[in-house]
Short mmCIF file of C-alpha atoms in Angstrom, two decimals:
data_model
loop_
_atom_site.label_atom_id
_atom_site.label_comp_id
_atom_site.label_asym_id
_atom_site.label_seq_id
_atom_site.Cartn_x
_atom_site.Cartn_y
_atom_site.Cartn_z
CA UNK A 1254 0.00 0.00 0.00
CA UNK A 1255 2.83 2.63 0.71
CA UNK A 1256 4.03 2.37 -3.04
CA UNK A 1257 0.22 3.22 -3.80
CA UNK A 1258 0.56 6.03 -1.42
CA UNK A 1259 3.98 7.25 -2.71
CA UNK A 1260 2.14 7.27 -6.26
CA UNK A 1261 -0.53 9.53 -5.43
CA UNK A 1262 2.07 11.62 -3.35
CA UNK A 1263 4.55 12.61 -6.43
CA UNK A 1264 1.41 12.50 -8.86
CA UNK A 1265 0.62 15.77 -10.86
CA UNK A 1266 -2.59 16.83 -12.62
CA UNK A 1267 -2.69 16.97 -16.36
CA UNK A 1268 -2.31 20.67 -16.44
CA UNK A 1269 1.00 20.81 -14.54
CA UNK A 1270 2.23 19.49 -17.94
CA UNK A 1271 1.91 23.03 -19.28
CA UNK A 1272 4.32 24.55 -16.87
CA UNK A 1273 6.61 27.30 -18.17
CA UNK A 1274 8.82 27.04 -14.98
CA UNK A 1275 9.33 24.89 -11.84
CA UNK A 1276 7.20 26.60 -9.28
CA UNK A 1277 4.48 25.66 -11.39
CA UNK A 1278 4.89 22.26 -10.76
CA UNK A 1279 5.11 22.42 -7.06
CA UNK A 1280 1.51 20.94 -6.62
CA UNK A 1281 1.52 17.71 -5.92
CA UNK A 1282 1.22 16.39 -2.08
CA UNK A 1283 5.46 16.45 -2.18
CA UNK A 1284 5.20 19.63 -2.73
CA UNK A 1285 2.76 21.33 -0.21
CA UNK A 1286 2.44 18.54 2.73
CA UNK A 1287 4.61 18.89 5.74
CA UNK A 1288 8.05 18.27 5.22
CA UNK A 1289 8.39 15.90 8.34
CA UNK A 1290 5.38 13.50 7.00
CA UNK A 1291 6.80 14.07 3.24
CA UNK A 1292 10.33 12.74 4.67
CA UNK A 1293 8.11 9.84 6.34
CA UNK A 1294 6.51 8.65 3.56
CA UNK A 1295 9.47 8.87 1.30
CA UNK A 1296 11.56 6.59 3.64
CA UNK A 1297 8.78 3.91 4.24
CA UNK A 1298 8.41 3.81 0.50
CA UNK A 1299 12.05 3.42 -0.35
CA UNK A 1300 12.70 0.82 2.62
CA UNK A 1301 10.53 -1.62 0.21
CA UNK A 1302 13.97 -1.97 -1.29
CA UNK A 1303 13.09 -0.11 -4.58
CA UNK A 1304 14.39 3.08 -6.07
CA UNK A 1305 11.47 5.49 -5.49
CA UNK A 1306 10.67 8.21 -8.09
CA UNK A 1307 11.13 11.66 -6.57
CA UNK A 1308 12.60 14.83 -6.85
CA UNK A 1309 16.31 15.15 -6.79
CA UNK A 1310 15.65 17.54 -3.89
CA UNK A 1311 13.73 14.97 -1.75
CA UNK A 1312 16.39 12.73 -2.33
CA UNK A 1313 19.20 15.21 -1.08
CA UNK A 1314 17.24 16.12 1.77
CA UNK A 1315 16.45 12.82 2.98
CA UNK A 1316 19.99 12.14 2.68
CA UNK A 1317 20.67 15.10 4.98
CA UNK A 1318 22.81 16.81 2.03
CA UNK A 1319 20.25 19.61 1.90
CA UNK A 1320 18.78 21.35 4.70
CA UNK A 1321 15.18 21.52 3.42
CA UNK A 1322 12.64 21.57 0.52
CA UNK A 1323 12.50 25.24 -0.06
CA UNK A 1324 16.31 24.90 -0.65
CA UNK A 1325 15.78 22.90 -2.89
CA UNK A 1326 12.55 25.31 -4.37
CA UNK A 1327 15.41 27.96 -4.47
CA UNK A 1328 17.99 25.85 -6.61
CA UNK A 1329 15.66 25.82 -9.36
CA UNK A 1330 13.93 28.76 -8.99
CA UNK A 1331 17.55 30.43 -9.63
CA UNK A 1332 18.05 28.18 -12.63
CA UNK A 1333 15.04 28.94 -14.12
CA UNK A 1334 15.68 32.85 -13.31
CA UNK A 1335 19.32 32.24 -15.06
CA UNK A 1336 18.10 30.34 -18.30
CA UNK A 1337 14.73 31.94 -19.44
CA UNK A 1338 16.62 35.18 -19.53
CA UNK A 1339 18.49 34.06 -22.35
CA UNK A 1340 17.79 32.80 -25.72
CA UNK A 1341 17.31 29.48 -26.92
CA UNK A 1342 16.90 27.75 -23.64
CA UNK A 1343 13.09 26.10 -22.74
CA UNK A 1344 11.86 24.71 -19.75
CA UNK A 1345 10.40 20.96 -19.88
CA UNK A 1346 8.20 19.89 -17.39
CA UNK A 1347 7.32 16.40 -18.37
CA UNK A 1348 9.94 14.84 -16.69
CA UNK A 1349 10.32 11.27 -14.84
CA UNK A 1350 7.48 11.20 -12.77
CA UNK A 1351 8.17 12.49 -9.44
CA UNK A 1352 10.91 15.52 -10.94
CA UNK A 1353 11.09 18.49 -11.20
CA UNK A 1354 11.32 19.26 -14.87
CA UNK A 1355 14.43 20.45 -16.82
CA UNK A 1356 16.02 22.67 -19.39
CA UNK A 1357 17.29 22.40 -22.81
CA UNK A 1358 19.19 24.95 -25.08
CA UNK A 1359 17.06 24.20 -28.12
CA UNK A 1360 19.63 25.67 -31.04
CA UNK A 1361 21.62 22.14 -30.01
CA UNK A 1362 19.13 20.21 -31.53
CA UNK A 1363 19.33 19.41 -35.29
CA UNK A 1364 22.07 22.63 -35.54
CA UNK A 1365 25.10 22.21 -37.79
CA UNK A 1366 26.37 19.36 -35.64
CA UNK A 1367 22.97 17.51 -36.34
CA UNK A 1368 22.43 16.35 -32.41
CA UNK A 1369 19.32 15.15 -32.18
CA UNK A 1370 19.03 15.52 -27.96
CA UNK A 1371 19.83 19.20 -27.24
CA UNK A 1372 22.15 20.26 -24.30
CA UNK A 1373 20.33 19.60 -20.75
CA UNK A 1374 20.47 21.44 -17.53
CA UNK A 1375 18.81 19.01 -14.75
CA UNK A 1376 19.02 19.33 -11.18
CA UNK A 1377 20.77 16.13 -9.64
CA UNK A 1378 20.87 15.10 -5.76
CA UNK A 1379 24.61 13.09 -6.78
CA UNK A 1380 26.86 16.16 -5.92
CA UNK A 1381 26.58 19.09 -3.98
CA UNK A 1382 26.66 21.68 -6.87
CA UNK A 1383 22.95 20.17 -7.50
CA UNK A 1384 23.51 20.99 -11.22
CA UNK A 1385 24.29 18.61 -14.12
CA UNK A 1386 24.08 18.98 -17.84
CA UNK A 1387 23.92 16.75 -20.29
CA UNK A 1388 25.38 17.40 -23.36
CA UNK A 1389 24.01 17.85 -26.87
CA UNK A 1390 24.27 13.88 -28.29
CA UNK A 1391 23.00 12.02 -31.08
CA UNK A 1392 23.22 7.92 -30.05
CA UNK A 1393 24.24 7.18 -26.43
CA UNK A 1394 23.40 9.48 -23.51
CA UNK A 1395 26.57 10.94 -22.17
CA UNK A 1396 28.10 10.91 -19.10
CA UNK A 1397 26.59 14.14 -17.02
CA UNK A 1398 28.65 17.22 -16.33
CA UNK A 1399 28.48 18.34 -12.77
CA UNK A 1400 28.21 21.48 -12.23
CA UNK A 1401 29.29 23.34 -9.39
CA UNK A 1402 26.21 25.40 -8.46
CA UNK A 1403 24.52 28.54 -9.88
CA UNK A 1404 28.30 30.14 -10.20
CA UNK A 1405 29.56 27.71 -12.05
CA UNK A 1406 26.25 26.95 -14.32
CA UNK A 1407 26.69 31.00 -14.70
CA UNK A 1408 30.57 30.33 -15.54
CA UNK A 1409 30.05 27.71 -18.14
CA UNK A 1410 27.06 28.88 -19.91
CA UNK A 1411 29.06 29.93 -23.36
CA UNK A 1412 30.85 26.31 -22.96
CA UNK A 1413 27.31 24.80 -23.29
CA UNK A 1414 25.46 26.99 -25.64
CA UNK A 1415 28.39 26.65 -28.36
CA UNK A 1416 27.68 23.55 -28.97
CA UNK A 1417 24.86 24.37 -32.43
#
């Protein structure tokens, strides 16, 4: 029954789909319940021994790596604030279920170097710079780049968007 729970806990409506930034996906129960019972459900739903979809920042925060869910709220909000002020970047908010949505610098996709995934900002809970970014590809995904925070997404922005 928890796993049933856990569902309806990360589960957005059909709407949220439209977002054009992360706060407007903070509406499901992870989102707006209190974080104590949100940390409680998480944990009795990942001690049934599965990996639990969530958002990076309820992963982080149940590993005591980030002090709280606003944090977290505050990560992406600065992203977001960062990215939509320049060109060619989009927010996506259909995600894995349970995230938070990403970004993707769209004049990577199908430019000169013919990539068809453009470059990818996501937030990750694997390193404390809470940034990764995937870069433009066209077969295999990858490895992610972490990034070292807002300062170092900030840095590294001309790195990324070069890539056409």
């Amino acid at each position: 029954m928890v796993e049933l729970e856990w569902s309806r806990a990360i589960e957005l409506p059909r709407e949220a789909r439209s977002a054009s930034k992360p706060s407007e996906l903070r509406i499901a129960w992870v989102h707006r319940a209190p974080e104590d019972q949100v940390l409680a459900l998480y944990r009795a739903a990942f001690a049934a021994g599965e990996l639990v979809p969530s958002p990076w920042w309820l992963r982080a925060l149940a590993e005591e790596k980030l002090p709280s869910r606003e944090a977290g709220f505050r990560v992406e909000d600065r992203i977001d604030t960062l990215l939509s002020r320049r060109p060619g970047w989009e927010f996506v908010p259909w995600a894995a279920d349970g995230e938070s949505g990403y970004w993707e610098f769209m004049p990577s996709e199908r430019g000169r170097a013919g990539h068809l995934t453009p470059t990818t900002v996501l937030n990750t809970a694997r390193h404390s710079g809470w940034i990764d970014v995937l870069p433009a590809h066209s077969v295999s995904t990858p490895e992610p780049i972490a990034v070292q925070g807002l300062a170092g997404l900030r840095a590294r922005l001309g790195e990324f968007e070069a890539v056409r």
